[in-house]
XYZ file of C-alpha atoms in Angstrom:
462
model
C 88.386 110.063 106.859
C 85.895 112.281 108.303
C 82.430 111.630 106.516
C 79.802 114.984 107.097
C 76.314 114.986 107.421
C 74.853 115.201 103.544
C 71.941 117.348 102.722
C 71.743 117.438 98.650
C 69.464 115.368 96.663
C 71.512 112.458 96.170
C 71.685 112.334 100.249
C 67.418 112.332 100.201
C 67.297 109.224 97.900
C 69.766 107.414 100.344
C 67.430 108.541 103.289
C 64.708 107.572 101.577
C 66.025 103.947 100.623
C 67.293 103.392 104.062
C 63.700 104.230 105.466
C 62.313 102.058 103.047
C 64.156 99.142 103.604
C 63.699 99.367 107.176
C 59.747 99.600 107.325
C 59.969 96.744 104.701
C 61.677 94.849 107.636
C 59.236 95.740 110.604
C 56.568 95.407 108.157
C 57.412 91.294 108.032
C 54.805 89.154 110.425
C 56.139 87.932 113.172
C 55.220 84.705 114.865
C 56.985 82.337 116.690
C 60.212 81.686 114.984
C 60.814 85.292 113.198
C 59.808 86.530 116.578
C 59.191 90.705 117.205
C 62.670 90.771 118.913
C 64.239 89.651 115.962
C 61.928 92.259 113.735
C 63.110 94.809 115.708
C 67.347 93.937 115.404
C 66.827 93.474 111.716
C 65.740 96.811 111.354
C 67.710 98.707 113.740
C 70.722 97.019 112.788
C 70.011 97.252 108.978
C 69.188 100.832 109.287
C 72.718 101.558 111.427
C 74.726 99.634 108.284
C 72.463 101.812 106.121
C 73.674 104.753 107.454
C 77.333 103.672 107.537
C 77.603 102.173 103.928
C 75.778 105.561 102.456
C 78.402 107.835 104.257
C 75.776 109.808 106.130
C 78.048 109.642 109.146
C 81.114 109.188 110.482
C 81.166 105.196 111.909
C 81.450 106.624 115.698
C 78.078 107.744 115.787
C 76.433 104.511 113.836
C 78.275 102.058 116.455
C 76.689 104.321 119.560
C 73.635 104.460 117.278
C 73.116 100.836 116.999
C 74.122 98.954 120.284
C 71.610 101.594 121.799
C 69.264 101.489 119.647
C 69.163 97.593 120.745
C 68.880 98.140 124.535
C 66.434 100.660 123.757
C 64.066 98.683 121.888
C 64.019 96.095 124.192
C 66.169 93.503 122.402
C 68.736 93.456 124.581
C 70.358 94.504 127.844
C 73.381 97.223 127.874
C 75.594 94.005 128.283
C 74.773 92.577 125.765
C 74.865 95.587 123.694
C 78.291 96.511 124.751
C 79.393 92.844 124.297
C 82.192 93.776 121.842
C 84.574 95.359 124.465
C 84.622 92.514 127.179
C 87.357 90.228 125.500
C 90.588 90.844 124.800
C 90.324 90.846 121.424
C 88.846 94.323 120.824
C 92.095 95.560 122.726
C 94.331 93.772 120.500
C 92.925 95.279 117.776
C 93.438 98.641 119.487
C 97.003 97.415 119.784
C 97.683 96.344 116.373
C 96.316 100.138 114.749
C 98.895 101.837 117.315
C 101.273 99.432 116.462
C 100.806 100.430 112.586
C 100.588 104.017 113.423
C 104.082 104.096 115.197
C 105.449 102.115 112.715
C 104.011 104.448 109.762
C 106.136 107.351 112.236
C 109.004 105.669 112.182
C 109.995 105.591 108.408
C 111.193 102.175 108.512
C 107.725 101.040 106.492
C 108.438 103.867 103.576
C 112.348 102.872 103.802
C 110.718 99.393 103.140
C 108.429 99.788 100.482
C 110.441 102.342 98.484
C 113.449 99.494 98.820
C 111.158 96.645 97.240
C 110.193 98.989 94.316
C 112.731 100.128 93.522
C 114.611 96.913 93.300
C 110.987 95.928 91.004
C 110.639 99.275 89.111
C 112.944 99.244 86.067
C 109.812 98.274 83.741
C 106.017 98.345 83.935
C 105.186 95.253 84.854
C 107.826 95.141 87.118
C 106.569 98.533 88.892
C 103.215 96.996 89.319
C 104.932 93.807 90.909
C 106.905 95.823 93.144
C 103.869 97.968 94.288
C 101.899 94.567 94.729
C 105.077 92.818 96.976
C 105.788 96.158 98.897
C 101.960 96.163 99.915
C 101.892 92.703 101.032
C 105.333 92.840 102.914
C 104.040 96.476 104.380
C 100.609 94.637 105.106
C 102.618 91.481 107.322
C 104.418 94.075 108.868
C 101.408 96.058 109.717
C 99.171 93.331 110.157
C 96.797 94.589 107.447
C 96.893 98.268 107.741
C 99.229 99.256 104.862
C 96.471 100.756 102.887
C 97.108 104.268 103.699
C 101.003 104.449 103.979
C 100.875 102.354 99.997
C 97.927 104.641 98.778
C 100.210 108.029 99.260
C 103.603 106.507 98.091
C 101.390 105.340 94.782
C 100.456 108.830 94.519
C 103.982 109.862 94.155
C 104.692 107.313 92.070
C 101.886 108.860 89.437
C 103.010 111.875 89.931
C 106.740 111.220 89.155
C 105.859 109.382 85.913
C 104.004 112.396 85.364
C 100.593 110.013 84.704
C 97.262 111.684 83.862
C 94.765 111.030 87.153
C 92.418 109.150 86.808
C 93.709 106.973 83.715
C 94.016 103.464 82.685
C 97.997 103.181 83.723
C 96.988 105.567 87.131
C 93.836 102.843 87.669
C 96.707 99.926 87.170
C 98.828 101.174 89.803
C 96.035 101.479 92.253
C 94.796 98.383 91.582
C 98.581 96.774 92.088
C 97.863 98.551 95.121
C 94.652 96.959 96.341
C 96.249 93.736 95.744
C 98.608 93.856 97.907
C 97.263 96.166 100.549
C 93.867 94.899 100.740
C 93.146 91.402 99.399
C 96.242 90.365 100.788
C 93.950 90.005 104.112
C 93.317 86.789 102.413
C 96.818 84.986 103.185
C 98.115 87.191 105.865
C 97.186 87.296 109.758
C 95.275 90.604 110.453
C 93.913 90.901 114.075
C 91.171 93.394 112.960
C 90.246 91.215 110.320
C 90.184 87.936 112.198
C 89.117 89.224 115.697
C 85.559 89.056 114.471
C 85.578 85.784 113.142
C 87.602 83.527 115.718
C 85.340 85.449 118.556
C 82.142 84.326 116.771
C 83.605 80.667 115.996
C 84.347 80.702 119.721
C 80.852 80.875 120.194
C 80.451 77.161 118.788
C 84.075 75.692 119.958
C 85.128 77.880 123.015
C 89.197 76.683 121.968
C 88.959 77.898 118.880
C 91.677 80.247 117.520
C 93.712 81.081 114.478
C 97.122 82.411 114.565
C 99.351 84.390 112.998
C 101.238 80.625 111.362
C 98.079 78.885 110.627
C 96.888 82.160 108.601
C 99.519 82.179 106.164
C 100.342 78.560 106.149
C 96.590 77.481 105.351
C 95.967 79.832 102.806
C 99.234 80.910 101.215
C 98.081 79.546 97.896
C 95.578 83.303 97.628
C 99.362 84.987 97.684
C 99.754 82.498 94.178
C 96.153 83.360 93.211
C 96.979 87.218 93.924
C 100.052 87.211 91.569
C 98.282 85.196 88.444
C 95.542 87.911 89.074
C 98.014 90.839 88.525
C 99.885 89.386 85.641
C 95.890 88.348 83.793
C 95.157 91.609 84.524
C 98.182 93.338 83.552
C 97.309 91.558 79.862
C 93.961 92.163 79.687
C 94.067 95.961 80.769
C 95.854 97.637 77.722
C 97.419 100.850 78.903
C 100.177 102.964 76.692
C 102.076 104.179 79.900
C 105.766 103.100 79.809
C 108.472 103.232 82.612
C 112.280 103.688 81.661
C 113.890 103.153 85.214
C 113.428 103.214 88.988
C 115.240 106.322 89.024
C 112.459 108.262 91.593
C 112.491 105.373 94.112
C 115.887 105.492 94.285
C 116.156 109.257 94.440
C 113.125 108.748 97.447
C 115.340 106.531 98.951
C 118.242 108.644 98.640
C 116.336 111.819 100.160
C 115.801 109.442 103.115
C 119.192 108.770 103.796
C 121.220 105.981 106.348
C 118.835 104.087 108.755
C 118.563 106.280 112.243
C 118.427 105.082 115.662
C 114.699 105.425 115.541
C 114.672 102.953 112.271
C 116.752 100.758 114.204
C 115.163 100.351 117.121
C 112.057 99.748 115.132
C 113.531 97.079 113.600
C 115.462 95.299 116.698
C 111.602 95.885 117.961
C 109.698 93.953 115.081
C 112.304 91.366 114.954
C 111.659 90.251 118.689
C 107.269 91.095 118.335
C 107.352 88.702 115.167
C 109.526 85.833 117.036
C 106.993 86.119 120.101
C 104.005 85.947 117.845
C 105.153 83.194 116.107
C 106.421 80.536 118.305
C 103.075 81.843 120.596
C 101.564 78.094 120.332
C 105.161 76.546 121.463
C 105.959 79.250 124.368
C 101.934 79.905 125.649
C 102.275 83.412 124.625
C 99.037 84.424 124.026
C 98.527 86.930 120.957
C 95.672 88.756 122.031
C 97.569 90.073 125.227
C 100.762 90.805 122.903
C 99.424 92.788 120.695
C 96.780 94.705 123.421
C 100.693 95.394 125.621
C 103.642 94.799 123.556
C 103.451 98.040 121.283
C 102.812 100.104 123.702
C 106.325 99.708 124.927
C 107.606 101.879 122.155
C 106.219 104.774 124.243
C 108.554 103.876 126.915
C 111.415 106.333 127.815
C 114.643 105.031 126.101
C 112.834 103.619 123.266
C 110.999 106.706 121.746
C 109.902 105.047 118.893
C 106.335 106.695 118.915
C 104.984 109.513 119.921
C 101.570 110.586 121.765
C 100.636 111.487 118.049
C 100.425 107.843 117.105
C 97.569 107.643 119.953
C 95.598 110.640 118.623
C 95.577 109.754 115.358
C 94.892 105.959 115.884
C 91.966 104.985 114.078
C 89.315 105.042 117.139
C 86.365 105.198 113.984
C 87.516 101.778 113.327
C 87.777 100.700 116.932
C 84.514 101.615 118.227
C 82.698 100.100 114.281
C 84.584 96.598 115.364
C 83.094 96.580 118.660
C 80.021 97.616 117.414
C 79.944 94.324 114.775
C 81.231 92.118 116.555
C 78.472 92.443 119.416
C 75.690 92.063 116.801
C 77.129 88.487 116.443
C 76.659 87.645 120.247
C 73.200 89.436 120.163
C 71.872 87.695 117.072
C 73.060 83.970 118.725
C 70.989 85.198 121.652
C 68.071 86.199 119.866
C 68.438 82.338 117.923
C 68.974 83.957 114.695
C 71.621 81.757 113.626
C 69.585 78.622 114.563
C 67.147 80.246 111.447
C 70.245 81.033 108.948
C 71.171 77.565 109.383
C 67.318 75.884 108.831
C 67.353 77.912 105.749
C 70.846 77.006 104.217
C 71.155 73.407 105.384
C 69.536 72.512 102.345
C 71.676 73.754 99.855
C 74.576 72.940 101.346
C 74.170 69.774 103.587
C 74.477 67.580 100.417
C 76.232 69.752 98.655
C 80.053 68.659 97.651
C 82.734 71.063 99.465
C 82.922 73.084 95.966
C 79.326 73.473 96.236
C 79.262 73.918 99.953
C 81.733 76.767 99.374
C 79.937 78.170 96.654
C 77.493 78.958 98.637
C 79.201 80.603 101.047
C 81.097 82.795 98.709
C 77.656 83.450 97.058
C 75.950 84.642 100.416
C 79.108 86.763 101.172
C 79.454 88.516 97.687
C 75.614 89.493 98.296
C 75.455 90.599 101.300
C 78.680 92.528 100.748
C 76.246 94.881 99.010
C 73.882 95.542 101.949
C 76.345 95.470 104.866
C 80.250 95.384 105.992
C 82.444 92.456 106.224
C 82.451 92.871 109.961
C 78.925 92.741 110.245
C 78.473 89.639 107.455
C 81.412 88.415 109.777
C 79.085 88.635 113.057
C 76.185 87.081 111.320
C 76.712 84.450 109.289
C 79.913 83.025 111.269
C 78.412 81.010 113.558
C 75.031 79.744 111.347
C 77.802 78.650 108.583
C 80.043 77.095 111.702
C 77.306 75.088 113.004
C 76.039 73.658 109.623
C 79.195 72.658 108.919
C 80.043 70.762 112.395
C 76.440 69.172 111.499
C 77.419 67.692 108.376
C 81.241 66.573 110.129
C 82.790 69.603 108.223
C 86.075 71.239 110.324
C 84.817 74.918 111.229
C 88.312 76.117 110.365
C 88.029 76.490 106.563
C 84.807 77.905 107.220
C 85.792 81.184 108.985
C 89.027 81.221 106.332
C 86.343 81.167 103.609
C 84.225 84.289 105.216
C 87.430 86.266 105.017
C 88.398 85.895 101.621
C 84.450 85.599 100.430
C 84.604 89.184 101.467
C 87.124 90.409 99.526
C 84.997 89.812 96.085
C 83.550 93.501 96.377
C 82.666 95.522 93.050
C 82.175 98.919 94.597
C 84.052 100.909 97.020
C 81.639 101.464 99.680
C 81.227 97.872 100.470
C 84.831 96.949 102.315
C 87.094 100.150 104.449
C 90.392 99.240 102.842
C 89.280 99.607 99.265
C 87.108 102.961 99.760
C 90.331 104.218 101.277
C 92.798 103.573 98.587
C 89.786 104.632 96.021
C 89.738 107.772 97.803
C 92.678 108.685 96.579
C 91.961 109.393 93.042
C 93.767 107.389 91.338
C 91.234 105.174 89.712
C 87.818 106.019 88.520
C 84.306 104.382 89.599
C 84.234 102.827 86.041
C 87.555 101.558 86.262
C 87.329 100.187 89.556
C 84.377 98.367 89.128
C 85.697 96.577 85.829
C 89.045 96.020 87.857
C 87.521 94.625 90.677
C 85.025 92.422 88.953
C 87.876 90.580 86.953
C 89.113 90.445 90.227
C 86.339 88.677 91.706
C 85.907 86.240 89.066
C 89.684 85.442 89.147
C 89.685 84.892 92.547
C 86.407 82.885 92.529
C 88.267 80.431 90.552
C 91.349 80.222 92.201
C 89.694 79.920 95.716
C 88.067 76.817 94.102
C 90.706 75.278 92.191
C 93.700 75.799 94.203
C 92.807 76.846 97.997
C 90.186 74.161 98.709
C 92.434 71.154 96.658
C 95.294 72.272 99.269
C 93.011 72.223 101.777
C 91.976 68.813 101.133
C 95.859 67.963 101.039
C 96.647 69.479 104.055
C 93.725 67.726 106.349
C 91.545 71.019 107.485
C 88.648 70.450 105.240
């Protein structure tokens, strides 16, 4: 999604509120704790995330704008600075968007998702359902990029039930859509999701790590939360669209034809990358290096599977914005910040019960969703949250879980990637996604409460 530079009125008010904001920042006294150094990243950073969540440009030029605008001001050195690229973990996130390109080139994803809604489609809510399943499957398969691939089979969808765009029934479809390509990130394992957070908790327990088991296993109860959310809102969201058969997905699947060898040897391919990922903490194979390798093979002469497209197209935006984030984590534990975030929120949530102590997480999150990405919320609050936790003999664990799903509870489009992509599309209006996505919130609010953190209780990580 290429973003140009804006010029019209609308554009001027953003400049103006971003310039605003930032003098309000410098213009804070400084002493000994808020210290100049820390004046100075607050604003520079603020005004970078500024510039990224009003579109003014593309999110290449606000993560060169920002690391530099750190070494330049004195807050940092260019090490720290370029932080985010010395671990392995920005190169298996590198890994995991070629690996979902190639796949995406393949056809086996489409073959996959067409097969799961069609088996789903014969009725409304079972089209909804079967957009919703073939966008979580798509998103394990993918590791959380399934957005895009979902988003333009949706689109044909509409258009084959000949739907008026945007409407109420187009607006349901996207929002099956979201749910399974996007707040799925909640119960599946996506590197570029997680990289962030186990590389900040790292900064507090150095062994750290999540993996692809633990993700689902710890939080599979969000997949249950997920499906309750469709079928409330599936009630509550009166639409006269009806559906008389799965015909089109059949006749998509049709077009398609018999599996080819390049389907295949995707497949054999997946089949042997999943069984290496998951049986990593039995065999030592370590995750990070298999996804920053392993899909490159498909490259390799005799296996063909990709193409030199699936590079140039890879999502380097992305890539160089997750770098970019995840170094203002490192720079902000540097500067001490975290030390401060912690002071403040001890209070509230050292006596607090682990309801209340999670409340307030998801109520920083949801709030700062407004005024930055999850990837920078991610950098920032990771390791003050962490530490208060370790102080009051809390497991860190359920912490960094809680970031990532506290930053799913977004309202408008321009706060999380994912969403703004599938909005993009058309399918759904501003009005209509905000109402969608607030019932969302508040559904998943609850069900984070009453079912995730009871299970974690059961299952001896919090």
């Amino acid at each position: 999604m290429s973003i140009s530079v804006q010029t019209d009125s609308t554009s001027k008010i953003k400049w103006a509120i971003t310039i605003v904001v930032t003098l309000i920042i410098l213009m804070i006294p400084t002493n000994d704790v808020y210290t100049r150094q820390m004046s100075l990243f607050f604003a520079s950073t603020v005004f970078a995330l500024f510039m990224m969540a009003f579109e003014f440009f593309d999110p290449i030029v606000v993560s060169i704008i920002m690391p530099m605008s750190w070494v330049a001001l004195g807050v940092t050195n260019a090490a720290g600075a370029m932080s985010g690229w010395t671990n392995t973990i920005m190169y298996m996130v590198v890994g995991a968007y070629f690996l979902a390109n190639a796949l995406g080139e393949s056809g086996l994803l489409k073959r996959i998702a067409l097969l799961i809604i069609a088996k789903t489609g014969g009725k409304w809510l079972g089209l909804l359902f079967g957009v919703f399943l073939a966008g979580v499957v798509v998103s394990i398969l993918t590791f959380g990029l399934s957005y895009i691939i979902l988003a333009t089979l949706c689109i044909g969808i509409i258009k084959s039930l000949e739907l008026k765009v945007p409407s109420k029934a187009s607006a349901m479809i996207c929002f099956a859509c979201m749910l399974g390509c996007c707040s799925s990130r909640c119960f599946i394992y996506a590197p570029s999701t997680y990289a962030v957070v186990i590389a900040q908790g790292q900064l507090i327990d150095p062994a750290f790590n999540i993996t692809a088991i633990q993700a689902f296993t710890h939080n599979f109860p969000m997949f249950i939360v997920s499906v309750i959310t469709l079928l409330i809102v599936y009630k509550l969201w009166k639409t006269d669209a009806s559906l008389q058969s799965a015909d089109y997905f059949r006749n998509e699947l049709a077009t398609m034809g018999k599996m080819g060898k390049t389907e295949k040897k995707t497949a054999v391919f997946l089949v042997i990358f999943f069984a290496m990922l998951l049986t990593g903490p039995w065999t030592g194979v370590d995750a990070n290096l298999l996804f920053a390798l392993a899909p490159w093979m498909l490259l390799l002469p005799g296996i063909n599977v990709a193409s030199m497209e699936s590079v140039r197209t890879l999502n380097w935006q992305n890539v160089f914005f997750i770098a970019g984030c995840m170094a203002i984590g490192t720079v902000a534990a540097s500067l001490g910040i975290g030390g401060i975030i912690a002071q403040f929120a001890t209070p509230f949530m050292v006596n607090a019960s682990s309801f209340g102590f999670f409340s307030v997480v998801f109520a920083i999150t949801f709030v700062l969703n407004f005024f930055m990405t999850p990837l920078a919320i991610w950098s920032l609050m990771t390791v003050p949250l962490c530490q208060i936790a370790l102080d009051i003999g809390m497991n860190i664990r359920p912490v960094c879980y809680a970031l990532v799903m506290c930053s799913e509870a977004i309202i408008l489009p321009y706060e999380y990637v994912p969403y703004l992509i599938v909005y993009s599309f058309g399918m759904i209006s501003m009005g209509d996604f905000v109402k969608l996505n607030v019932m969302r919130c508040v559904l998943y609010f609850i069900g984070f409460l009453a079912l995730l953190l009871p299970y974690w209780m059961l299952i001896g990580i919090l």
